[in-house]
Structure formats: C-alpha cells, structure tokens
Short mmCIF file of C-alpha atoms and ligand atoms in Angstrom, two decimals:
data_model
loop_
_atom_site.label_atom_id
_atom_site.label_comp_id
_atom_site.label_asym_id
_atom_site.label_seq_id
_atom_site.Cartn_x
_atom_site.Cartn_y
_atom_site.Cartn_z
CA MET A 1 80.24 49.80 -2.30
CA GLU A 2 79.06 51.59 -5.39
CA ASN A 3 77.76 49.18 -8.02
CA ARG A 4 80.06 49.63 -10.99
CA SER A 5 78.26 47.15 -13.24
CA LEU A 6 77.80 47.96 -16.92
CA VAL A 7 74.27 47.03 -17.96
CA THR A 8 73.57 49.69 -20.60
CA ILE A 9 75.40 52.75 -21.87
CA ALA A 10 72.13 54.62 -22.35
CA GLU A 11 72.73 56.00 -18.85
CA HIS A 12 76.31 57.11 -19.51
CA SER A 13 77.01 60.83 -19.76
CA LYS A 14 78.94 62.32 -22.66
CA GLU A 15 81.95 62.73 -20.35
CA LYS A 16 81.82 59.09 -19.33
CA ILE A 17 81.65 57.92 -22.94
CA MET A 18 84.63 60.10 -23.93
CA TYR A 19 86.52 58.87 -20.87
CA LEU A 20 86.03 55.23 -21.90
CA LEU A 21 87.00 55.98 -25.51
CA GLU A 22 90.15 57.68 -24.24
CA MET A 23 90.94 54.58 -22.22
CA ALA A 24 90.33 52.32 -25.24
CA ARG A 25 92.83 54.44 -27.16
CA GLU A 26 95.48 53.73 -24.49
CA PHE A 27 94.86 50.01 -24.91
CA GLU A 28 95.24 50.28 -28.65
CA LYS A 29 98.69 51.80 -28.09
CA LYS A 30 99.64 48.94 -25.80
CA PRO A 31 97.25 46.00 -25.52
CA ASN A 32 99.36 43.76 -23.28
CA ARG A 33 99.37 44.76 -19.62
CA HIS A 34 99.26 43.35 -16.15
CA LEU A 35 96.58 45.62 -14.78
CA LEU A 36 94.31 42.69 -13.89
CA ALA A 37 97.05 40.26 -12.88
CA GLU A 38 95.39 39.33 -9.57
CA LYS A 39 91.89 39.09 -10.99
CA VAL A 40 89.61 36.28 -12.08
CA VAL A 41 87.12 37.15 -14.81
CA ALA A 42 84.09 34.86 -15.26
CA THR A 43 82.42 34.70 -18.66
CA LEU A 44 78.95 33.18 -18.36
CA PHE A 45 77.35 32.60 -21.72
CA PHE A 46 73.83 31.30 -21.16
CA GLU A 47 73.45 31.67 -24.91
CA PRO A 48 76.37 30.99 -27.23
CA SER A 49 78.09 33.93 -28.93
CA THR A 50 81.57 32.90 -29.94
CA ARG A 51 82.61 36.30 -31.27
CA THR A 52 81.68 38.26 -28.16
CA ARG A 53 83.09 35.63 -25.83
CA LEU A 54 86.45 35.44 -27.64
CA SER A 55 86.71 39.20 -27.64
CA PHE A 56 86.05 39.49 -23.89
CA GLU A 57 88.32 36.58 -23.05
CA THR A 58 91.13 38.02 -25.16
CA ALA A 59 90.66 41.39 -23.46
CA ALA A 60 90.90 39.71 -20.04
CA ASN A 61 93.92 37.63 -21.04
CA ARG A 62 95.80 40.60 -22.48
CA LEU A 63 95.25 42.39 -19.17
CA GLY A 64 96.79 39.47 -17.30
CA ALA A 65 93.57 38.19 -15.70
CA ARG A 66 92.60 34.57 -15.47
CA VAL A 67 89.34 33.49 -17.05
CA ILE A 68 86.75 30.96 -15.91
CA GLY A 69 83.28 30.33 -17.25
CA PHE A 70 80.98 28.35 -19.45
CA THR A 71 79.42 28.83 -22.80
CA ASP A 72 77.11 25.93 -23.30
CA PRO A 73 74.03 26.17 -21.09
CA LYS A 74 73.42 22.44 -21.49
CA VAL A 75 76.38 21.53 -19.28
CA THR A 76 75.43 23.89 -16.46
CA SER A 77 72.80 23.52 -13.83
CA SER A 78 70.66 26.33 -15.23
CA SER A 79 69.17 23.73 -17.53
CA LYS A 80 68.36 21.66 -14.43
CA GLY A 81 66.20 24.49 -13.15
CA GLU A 82 68.71 26.44 -11.10
CA THR A 83 67.76 30.09 -10.95
CA LEU A 84 69.93 32.80 -12.48
CA LYS A 85 70.38 34.25 -9.01
CA ASP A 86 71.81 31.00 -7.64
CA THR A 87 74.24 30.66 -10.55
CA ILE A 88 75.37 34.26 -10.15
CA MET A 89 75.80 33.90 -6.37
CA MET A 90 77.83 30.73 -6.83
CA VAL A 91 80.15 32.26 -9.43
CA SER A 92 80.53 35.44 -7.34
CA ASN A 93 82.36 33.30 -4.79
CA TYR A 94 85.10 32.66 -7.33
CA ALA A 95 85.32 35.65 -9.66
CA ASP A 96 86.01 39.38 -9.26
CA ILE A 97 83.80 40.31 -12.19
CA ILE A 98 81.16 38.50 -14.24
CA VAL A 99 80.72 39.03 -17.97
CA MET A 100 77.38 37.53 -18.93
CA ARG A 101 75.35 36.91 -22.03
CA HIS A 102 71.75 35.79 -21.59
CA TYR A 103 68.79 35.08 -23.86
CA LEU A 104 66.36 36.79 -21.48
CA GLU A 105 65.88 40.55 -21.46
CA GLY A 106 66.78 42.27 -18.21
CA ALA A 107 68.92 39.33 -17.03
CA ALA A 108 72.04 41.49 -16.62
CA ARG A 109 70.14 44.22 -14.76
CA TYR A 110 68.76 41.65 -12.34
CA ALA A 111 72.14 39.95 -11.92
CA SER A 112 73.73 43.33 -11.14
CA GLU A 113 71.18 43.79 -8.34
CA VAL A 114 71.83 40.45 -6.67
CA ALA A 115 75.55 39.91 -7.30
CA PRO A 116 78.18 41.08 -4.81
CA VAL A 117 80.63 41.53 -7.73
CA PRO A 118 80.18 43.82 -10.77
CA ILE A 119 78.40 42.53 -13.87
CA VAL A 120 79.21 43.37 -17.47
CA ASN A 121 76.32 42.86 -19.85
CA ALA A 122 77.50 41.04 -22.97
CA GLY A 123 73.99 41.05 -24.42
CA ASP A 124 70.58 40.35 -22.87
CA GLY A 125 68.13 39.08 -25.47
CA ALA A 126 66.96 41.85 -27.76
CA ASN A 127 67.62 44.47 -25.10
CA GLN A 128 71.16 45.84 -24.62
CA HIS A 129 74.69 45.06 -25.79
CA PRO A 130 76.79 47.92 -24.42
CA SER A 131 80.24 46.62 -25.39
CA GLN A 132 79.12 46.46 -29.03
CA THR A 133 77.99 50.08 -28.77
CA MET A 134 81.32 51.09 -27.21
CA LEU A 135 83.29 49.50 -30.03
CA ASP A 136 81.02 51.16 -32.61
CA LEU A 137 81.59 54.53 -30.97
CA TYR A 138 85.31 53.91 -30.78
CA SER A 139 85.42 52.96 -34.47
CA ILE A 140 83.56 56.12 -35.45
CA TYR A 141 85.70 58.29 -33.19
CA LYS A 142 88.92 56.80 -34.45
CA THR A 143 88.13 57.02 -38.16
CA GLN A 144 86.45 60.43 -38.14
CA GLY A 145 88.57 62.06 -35.43
CA THR A 146 85.39 63.18 -33.66
CA LEU A 147 81.89 62.03 -32.77
CA GLU A 148 80.37 65.46 -33.35
CA ASN A 149 78.10 66.53 -36.24
CA LEU A 150 78.37 63.36 -38.34
CA ASN A 151 76.04 62.00 -41.01
CA ILE A 152 75.31 58.45 -39.97
CA TYR A 153 73.44 56.17 -42.37
CA MET A 154 71.90 53.00 -40.97
CA VAL A 155 70.95 50.35 -43.48
CA GLY A 156 68.98 47.09 -43.44
CA ASP A 157 67.10 45.71 -40.47
CA LEU A 158 66.36 48.78 -38.39
CA LYS A 159 63.35 47.20 -36.75
CA TYR A 160 65.00 44.39 -34.81
CA GLY A 161 68.61 45.58 -35.00
CA ARG A 162 69.60 46.00 -31.39
CA THR A 163 72.99 47.49 -32.30
CA VAL A 164 71.53 50.37 -34.32
CA HIS A 165 69.09 51.23 -31.53
CA SER A 166 71.83 51.36 -28.90
CA LEU A 167 74.12 53.35 -31.16
CA LEU A 168 71.35 55.80 -31.92
CA MET A 169 70.78 56.44 -28.22
CA ALA A 170 74.48 56.72 -27.39
CA MET A 171 74.99 59.28 -30.21
CA ARG A 172 72.43 61.66 -28.73
CA HIS A 173 75.21 63.69 -27.08
CA PHE A 174 76.98 64.42 -30.36
CA ASN A 175 74.50 66.19 -32.66
CA PRO A 176 74.35 63.56 -35.43
CA THR A 177 72.13 63.50 -38.51
CA PHE A 178 70.73 60.03 -39.07
CA HIS A 179 69.52 58.51 -42.30
CA PHE A 180 67.44 55.37 -41.87
CA ILE A 181 67.50 53.18 -44.97
CA ALA A 182 65.22 50.18 -44.69
CA PRO A 183 62.32 48.41 -46.35
CA ASP A 184 58.90 49.30 -44.93
CA GLU A 185 58.75 45.94 -43.19
CA LEU A 186 61.95 46.61 -41.26
CA LYS A 187 61.94 50.35 -40.74
CA MET A 188 63.03 52.15 -37.59
CA PRO A 189 60.35 51.72 -34.88
CA ASP A 190 58.36 54.79 -33.82
CA GLU A 191 59.79 54.47 -30.32
CA TYR A 192 63.24 55.46 -31.61
CA LYS A 193 61.95 58.17 -33.92
CA LEU A 194 60.20 59.68 -30.91
CA TYR A 195 63.46 59.38 -29.02
CA CYS A 196 65.18 61.37 -31.77
CA GLN A 197 62.50 64.05 -31.67
CA LYS A 198 62.72 64.31 -27.92
CA HIS A 199 66.49 64.76 -28.06
CA HIS A 200 66.43 67.08 -31.11
CA ILE A 201 68.26 64.57 -33.30
CA LYS A 202 67.73 65.10 -37.03
CA TYR A 203 66.74 62.08 -39.10
CA VAL A 204 65.64 61.27 -42.65
CA GLU A 205 63.99 58.04 -43.77
CA HIS A 206 64.64 56.34 -47.10
CA THR A 207 63.39 53.16 -48.70
CA ASP A 208 65.77 53.14 -51.67
CA PHE A 209 69.44 52.32 -51.25
CA THR A 210 71.45 53.84 -54.08
CA GLU A 211 74.68 55.69 -54.73
CA GLU A 212 72.77 58.98 -54.60
CA THR A 213 71.19 58.22 -51.24
CA ILE A 214 74.54 57.69 -49.54
CA ALA A 215 76.51 60.52 -51.19
CA ASP A 216 76.85 62.57 -47.98
CA ALA A 217 77.50 59.74 -45.57
CA ASP A 218 80.37 59.84 -43.05
CA ILE A 219 79.41 56.47 -41.62
CA LEU A 220 77.50 53.71 -43.36
CA TYR A 221 76.28 51.24 -40.74
CA MET A 222 75.16 48.05 -42.49
CA THR A 223 73.12 45.36 -40.72
CA ARG A 224 72.09 41.84 -41.47
CA VAL A 225 68.55 41.03 -42.42
CA GLN A 226 68.05 37.90 -40.36
CA ARG A 227 65.86 35.12 -41.59
CA GLU A 228 64.78 34.13 -38.07
CA ARG A 229 63.16 37.57 -37.58
CA PHE A 230 60.46 36.79 -40.12
CA THR A 231 57.28 34.90 -39.48
CA ASP A 232 56.48 35.30 -43.17
CA LEU A 233 59.32 33.73 -45.16
CA MET A 234 57.91 35.07 -48.44
CA GLU A 235 58.47 38.52 -47.05
CA TYR A 236 62.03 37.63 -46.17
CA GLU A 237 62.72 36.42 -49.69
CA ARG A 238 61.35 39.69 -51.04
CA VAL A 239 63.53 42.04 -48.95
CA LYS A 240 66.73 40.10 -48.28
CA ASP A 241 68.52 41.20 -51.48
CA VAL A 242 67.33 44.78 -51.59
CA TYR A 243 69.84 46.37 -49.24
CA ILE A 244 73.12 45.10 -50.57
CA LEU A 245 76.19 47.32 -50.76
CA ASN A 246 78.59 46.80 -53.67
CA ASN A 247 81.86 48.51 -54.52
CA LYS A 248 80.43 50.43 -57.47
CA MET A 249 78.07 52.33 -55.16
CA LEU A 250 81.05 53.75 -53.26
CA GLU A 251 82.65 55.55 -56.19
CA HIS A 252 81.34 59.04 -55.46
CA THR A 253 81.01 58.79 -51.72
CA ARG A 254 82.90 61.04 -49.31
CA PRO A 255 86.63 60.30 -48.90
CA ASN A 256 86.25 59.99 -45.11
CA LEU A 257 83.38 57.49 -45.39
CA LYS A 258 83.77 54.30 -43.39
CA ILE A 259 81.57 51.23 -43.62
CA LEU A 260 80.71 49.50 -40.38
CA HIS A 261 78.93 46.21 -39.77
CA PRO A 262 78.46 44.36 -36.46
CA LEU A 263 79.28 41.01 -38.19
CA PRO A 264 78.70 38.29 -39.15
CA ARG A 265 77.66 39.41 -42.60
CA VAL A 266 75.77 37.18 -44.98
CA ASN A 267 75.48 38.89 -48.34
CA GLU A 268 74.59 42.49 -47.49
CA ILE A 269 78.12 43.65 -48.36
CA THR A 270 79.59 42.11 -51.51
CA TYR A 271 83.14 40.77 -51.27
CA ASP A 272 84.52 43.34 -53.73
CA VAL A 273 83.98 45.97 -51.03
CA ASP A 274 86.46 44.27 -48.67
CA ASP A 275 89.51 45.70 -50.44
CA ASN A 276 88.13 49.22 -50.57
CA PRO A 277 89.85 51.40 -47.92
CA LYS A 278 86.40 52.59 -46.90
CA ALA A 279 85.57 49.09 -45.65
CA TYR A 280 86.17 49.11 -41.92
CA TYR A 281 84.23 46.16 -40.50
CA PHE A 282 87.20 43.92 -39.76
CA GLN A 283 89.13 46.67 -37.95
CA GLN A 284 85.86 47.51 -36.20
CA ALA A 285 85.77 44.02 -34.72
CA LYS A 286 89.38 44.42 -33.61
CA ASN A 287 88.47 47.68 -31.87
CA GLY A 288 86.13 45.55 -29.78
CA LEU A 289 89.17 44.23 -27.97
CA TYR A 290 90.30 47.72 -26.85
CA ALA A 291 86.78 48.80 -25.98
CA ARG A 292 86.33 45.68 -23.84
CA GLN A 293 89.69 46.16 -22.13
CA ALA A 294 88.50 49.65 -21.17
CA ILE A 295 85.16 48.28 -19.94
CA LEU A 296 86.76 45.57 -17.78
CA CYS A 297 89.19 48.05 -16.20
CA ASP A 298 86.58 50.72 -15.58
CA VAL A 299 84.15 48.28 -14.00
CA LEU A 300 86.95 47.02 -11.73
CA GLY A 301 87.76 50.56 -10.64
CA ILE A 302 90.98 51.12 -12.59
CA THR A 303 91.16 54.75 -13.70
CA LEU A 304 92.29 56.36 -16.94
CA ASP A 305 95.24 57.91 -15.08
CA GLU A 306 96.39 54.49 -13.93
CA VAL A 307 96.11 53.15 -17.47
CA LYS A 308 98.04 56.14 -18.85
CA ALA A 309 100.76 55.70 -16.23
CA ASP A 310 101.01 52.06 -17.27
CA THR A 311 101.32 53.03 -20.95
CA GLU A 312 104.43 55.06 -20.07
CA LYS A 313 106.12 52.10 -18.41
CA MET E 1 24.26 64.89 1.40
CA SER E 2 21.47 63.39 -0.69
CA GLU E 3 19.29 60.64 0.79
CA LYS E 4 20.71 58.09 -1.57
CA LYS E 5 24.30 58.75 -0.52
CA GLU E 6 23.38 58.61 3.13
CA LEU E 7 21.89 55.22 2.57
CA GLN E 8 25.01 53.94 0.81
CA VAL E 9 27.40 55.10 3.50
CA ALA E 10 25.14 54.52 6.42
CA ALA E 11 25.76 52.25 9.37
CA LEU E 12 29.54 52.26 9.22
CA LYS E 13 30.90 53.38 12.55
CA ASN E 14 34.61 53.08 11.83
CA GLY E 15 36.26 51.94 8.64
CA THR E 16 36.67 52.73 4.97
CA VAL E 17 34.26 53.31 2.12
CA ILE E 18 35.80 52.70 -1.27
CA ASP E 19 33.73 54.60 -3.79
CA HIS E 20 33.70 55.25 -7.54
CA ILE E 21 34.97 51.80 -8.46
CA PRO E 22 34.19 51.04 -12.13
CA SER E 23 31.60 48.23 -11.95
CA ASN E 24 33.64 45.84 -14.08
CA LYS E 25 36.64 46.30 -11.76
CA LEU E 26 34.82 45.73 -8.47
CA PHE E 27 35.97 42.18 -7.91
CA THR E 28 39.50 42.99 -9.04
CA VAL E 29 39.60 45.57 -6.26
CA VAL E 30 38.32 42.94 -3.82
CA SER E 31 41.14 40.58 -4.71
CA LEU E 32 43.83 43.29 -4.94
CA LEU E 33 43.09 44.25 -1.36
CA GLY E 34 42.69 40.63 -0.27
CA LEU E 35 39.22 41.34 1.09
CA GLN E 36 38.10 37.75 0.56
CA ASP E 37 40.31 36.78 3.50
CA GLU E 38 39.14 39.56 5.83
CA ASP E 39 37.08 38.75 8.93
CA ALA E 40 35.71 42.28 9.08
CA ASN E 41 32.15 43.23 8.29
CA ILE E 42 32.13 44.02 4.56
CA THR E 43 29.31 45.33 2.41
CA ILE E 44 29.75 45.21 -1.33
CA GLY E 45 27.42 46.98 -3.73
CA ASN E 46 27.63 47.13 -7.46
CA ASN E 47 26.01 48.72 -10.50
CA PHE E 48 24.94 51.90 -8.71
CA GLU E 49 24.35 54.78 -11.04
CA SER E 50 27.21 57.20 -11.36
CA LYS E 51 27.42 60.43 -13.32
CA LYS E 52 31.14 60.00 -13.91
CA LEU E 53 31.39 56.28 -14.53
CA GLY E 54 27.94 55.24 -15.74
CA LYS E 55 27.90 52.41 -13.24
CA LYS E 56 29.98 52.09 -10.14
CA GLY E 57 30.70 49.81 -7.27
CA ILE E 58 31.09 50.59 -3.58
CA ILE E 59 32.78 48.62 -0.83
CA LYS E 60 32.33 49.33 2.87
CA ILE E 61 34.73 47.72 5.28
CA ALA E 62 34.35 48.03 9.02
CA ASP E 63 37.38 48.72 11.20
CA ARG E 64 39.84 48.53 8.36
CA PHE E 65 42.14 51.34 7.16
CA PHE E 66 44.43 50.98 4.20
CA THR E 67 48.10 51.85 3.88
CA GLU E 68 49.39 54.13 1.14
CA GLU E 69 50.95 51.10 -0.49
CA GLU E 70 47.62 49.27 -0.60
CA ILE E 71 45.91 52.35 -1.98
CA SER E 72 48.50 52.83 -4.70
CA ARG E 73 47.86 49.28 -5.89
CA LEU E 74 44.35 50.36 -6.81
CA SER E 75 45.72 52.93 -9.25
CA VAL E 76 46.58 50.11 -11.60
CA VAL E 77 42.89 49.22 -11.85
CA ALA E 78 41.34 52.67 -12.00
CA SER E 79 42.50 56.14 -11.16
CA LYS E 80 39.08 57.52 -10.24
CA ILE E 81 38.60 55.44 -7.10
CA LYS E 82 38.00 57.43 -3.89
CA LEU E 83 38.37 56.34 -0.29
CA ASN E 84 36.39 57.80 2.57
CA ILE E 85 37.84 57.21 6.01
CA ILE E 86 35.09 56.95 8.57
CA ARG E 87 35.51 57.46 12.32
CA ASP E 88 32.55 57.58 14.61
CA TYR E 89 30.09 57.78 11.68
CA GLU E 90 31.88 60.83 10.20
CA VAL E 91 33.95 61.10 7.07
CA VAL E 92 37.20 62.34 8.59
CA GLU E 93 39.36 62.05 5.49
CA LYS E 94 38.96 61.56 1.74
CA LYS E 95 41.73 60.00 -0.27
CA GLU E 96 42.09 59.78 -4.01
CA VAL E 97 43.95 56.98 -5.62
CA GLU E 98 47.09 58.25 -7.28
CA MET E 99 49.52 56.46 -9.52
CA PRO E 100 52.85 56.07 -7.68
CA ASP E 101 56.22 56.66 -9.37
CA GLU E 102 56.94 52.97 -9.38
CA LEU E 103 55.11 49.68 -8.96
CA ARG E 104 56.86 46.79 -7.30
CA GLY E 105 55.41 43.32 -7.30
CA ILE E 106 51.95 44.41 -8.40
CA VAL E 107 51.77 43.83 -12.14
CA LYS E 108 53.30 41.34 -14.51
CA CYS E 109 55.51 42.25 -17.48
CA ASN E 110 53.95 41.64 -20.90
CA ASN E 111 57.22 40.48 -22.40
CA PRO E 112 57.52 36.67 -22.20
CA LYS E 113 61.30 37.00 -22.72
CA CYS E 114 61.65 39.28 -19.70
CA ILE E 115 63.76 37.91 -16.84
CA SER E 116 60.97 38.84 -14.42
CA ASN E 117 58.72 36.22 -16.04
CA ASN E 118 61.35 33.50 -15.80
CA GLU E 119 62.92 33.93 -12.38
CA PRO E 120 61.35 33.89 -8.90
CA MET E 121 61.68 37.64 -8.32
CA GLN E 122 59.66 40.77 -7.75
CA THR E 123 58.52 42.74 -10.79
CA TRP E 124 59.41 46.43 -10.96
CA PHE E 125 57.94 49.11 -13.18
CA HIS E 126 58.69 52.80 -13.52
CA VAL E 127 55.68 54.97 -14.24
CA ILE E 128 56.64 57.03 -17.29
CA ASP E 129 53.39 58.91 -17.78
CA LYS E 130 50.73 58.95 -15.05
CA GLU E 131 48.07 60.51 -17.28
CA LYS E 132 48.47 57.98 -20.07
CA GLY E 133 49.18 55.12 -17.68
CA LEU E 134 52.48 54.33 -19.41
CA LEU E 135 54.79 51.96 -17.54
CA LYS E 136 58.33 50.83 -18.28
CA CYS E 137 59.68 47.52 -17.04
CA HIS E 138 62.80 48.11 -14.96
CA TYR E 139 64.32 44.89 -16.30
CA CYS E 140 63.55 44.38 -20.00
CA GLU E 141 62.98 48.17 -20.51
CA LYS E 142 59.82 47.57 -22.57
CA GLU E 143 57.21 50.29 -22.29
CA GLN E 144 53.66 49.10 -21.79
CA GLN E 145 50.18 50.45 -21.25
CA LYS E 146 48.69 49.75 -17.83
CA ASP E 147 45.39 48.67 -19.37
CA ASN E 148 47.11 45.85 -21.23
CA ILE E 149 48.98 44.63 -18.23
CA LYS E 150 48.07 41.74 -15.96
CA LEU E 151 47.96 41.92 -12.20
CA LEU E 152 50.06 39.42 -10.36
ZN1 ZN B 1 59.99 43.21 -18.44
#
C-alpha cells in the first residue's frame, strides 16, 4: 500500500496544497460528520503540546472517530527505554492512524517508515510541523481570497521560528514577496534566503519595525521571541521588547491586512490589537481544526469528492 | 611505469592496490574496510611522496576484491582514492572512488537531537552536492559537510 503519511508539506505540489485547502473549506461549512465513524485515531505526544493535541483530538471527534493516546511521556514505557519503533508498532495494532508529536527531529519520518499505519507529524523537534503550515495557508487563503502575489511580512524570531520556515517553503508555489523583520541576532538564516533565491522568491530584510515598514503588508506574521532560545539572557532582555505590534501602528496599513500568530503570544502583540478587525490570530487557531480534519481524511484515503458529497447530505 | 611504482605494486599476484590515500586517512581506510580482521596478506605503506597529495598511503591486499558498496564508503574519507585490480600480476581494472547518491549506515548525523542518534536504526544521508561534499540527513533534514561528519 502507498504510504499516505504526512511528515512535511515541503514535498506537496501546488495542486495538492490547493486540494487540501479546498477540503478544509468543506469542513468549515460543516464540521460535524461521520466520515471516520469506524476509525480509531491515536495521538501520541512524546512531548506535551496541549494546543496541538486538543485541535487534533477535536478534529477526530468531529469526524466521528474514537481517540486513544497519551500525552505525558513519563507514564509510558518510552521513559523506561522502549524504542520509538516498539511504541509505534504496539500502537499500530490498535489504531488506524497515528498523530505524533516528538522532541526528536526526524522521529515522524522514521515512524512513517516502520509503521504499518499512516503517521501524521504533529511536530518533530525544531524540524517540521505541517498541520501548523496548513492552517496558516488556509488562514491566508481565506482572508485574502488567494495565495498568489501577496506581500507577507514575518516579524520576530526568524532564526528559530519553525513555523515561518515551513510557511516560507510552502509559499514557493505562489509568487510571494517576503519581508523579514528581525533583530540581527534572530534574523532569517542564510539557508532560507538561499532557498528563496533558488526558487526566485523576492525578499527584503528589515531591522526596524515601524508603521512605515509594514505599510504594504497583506499578511503580518508575528512570532514569539522565546527566552529558552537564548544562551545569553542579556541579549534576550535587549531584543524581547523591540518587535511589539500595537494598535497605533495599524492605522495606515492596507484594509485587507490580517495579523497572524502561531500562539501562544507573550507580549509581542499588545491587547489593544485584539479588537481590531485586522487581528486574526484567534480565528487562525480555529482554522486549525478544519485544516486538521482535512489532513486526517486525506491521510486515511478519503477524497475531496467524498467530503463534498457528504456536505450535500 | 617508473621503477618506484613497480616496486610499490610489485609482488601482488591477485588482489587490490588501494592508492592515493591521503596519509592522515590511511588508518581510517583500514578500519572502514575492516582490514584489521582480514586473514589475507596485506602490505601497508604510508608517507610516500605524491604530486597530488603531498604524502600518500598505499594498501596492497592479496586475493581480495571490493564491492561497489565498500568502495563507495571510501568516498566519505577522500574522493581521490584509486583502486587497481590485479590479476596475474597485471592491472586489469582501475576504479576511482565516487561519491554515491546516498549513504546508508556509514556516517553519523551531527545533530544530537536527530532521531538517528537516539534510536537503534540505520543512518541515511542524501548527497546534495558531490563536489562540495554536502550531505543532508534523511531524518532531521539538516545539511552537513562530509568533512565535519563522523564515521560510524
Ligand atoms: Zn539527522
């Protein structure tokens, strides 16, 4: 059987991405279905991530599946030295699909090679987090009506921010112009700038974050500057308050601008922004549900036509 | 053939001469090929003068011929290595070491947070650029330079 696992969306074609977004849109129209009524979904969280787990489990529940799994690695045998392979093989006996989050990079790829059932990567260390990328794409698509020719501004921690790297790669099909706004210490790594050059993606780098800088933005993608990324805490103190978005800065921005953030936020978006219609981060998180419903169905071999037929019912 | 070369390759009836090994990599080649466990007649020479390398090592192994897989392992150490296949005192074939498209179970990933360093499994690298010796881990997707990478 063809391995339908979702490890990364870097390999997905433009057609495949649009297909999944189309499917997510069907789920937004009607989230409650019985498409997975006979299925058992396992969620294995070797590293806790409450947000991602709740989103996947809600997606599974709204599709009528039953959910098993664990979230605390301390109660499972992996802390007693059981290999990942053994855990995956054991759970494969019970579940039709495994959604897994792991602190080690490449864990989902390896699991997809040993497991007899499909794997959905819900984050592997600093490497990939494809369902986050899908919900980001869906949010952009939904609010802008297209993914083509957009000005996308990425702000904050562009060095370690896994979500901005994945989004950057997934957008390569859609002729974007990127603006990277970050302090020198956290700027976009050369690897991704080379990637842009190779794929003829336009980008501009900025160190200042002002009203003028963001005047032409269609999407403002804010990220959290995480304390645990710094070995030098003095450096953290110096940059943590530099890239903060407040409501005043949005006054002369484009009317179609939407502000995204992978959440949780700390202080990089002030609370007065929340009531601005350009703030989109809470709806963005909700879109994660539809994106994950599409992912679960696609990985289990349910087609867009079947989903559409079900919408009509 | 010059006198010197004749002397270096002499007296091998059947087997393989591994030539142009960088002197500092000689013993790595020995262990990569597992020659320390061979019963065959082996002659190892090192620090010979070489126009290309400055100093080079040579290994002569009687009655032993290497598979393509074994030869491709050597590419991780040095790409200039040459093998002469000897049959009945004649060089019947010359092989150059070439970097394969992928390396499985030969080198170790540099990323301590890579699954391949934490699970009993085979490592797997894709060779991105043969000239530059750029490898990409199949699992953690980190690109790394072959010179900075450890052999398993
Ligand atoms: Zn690796």
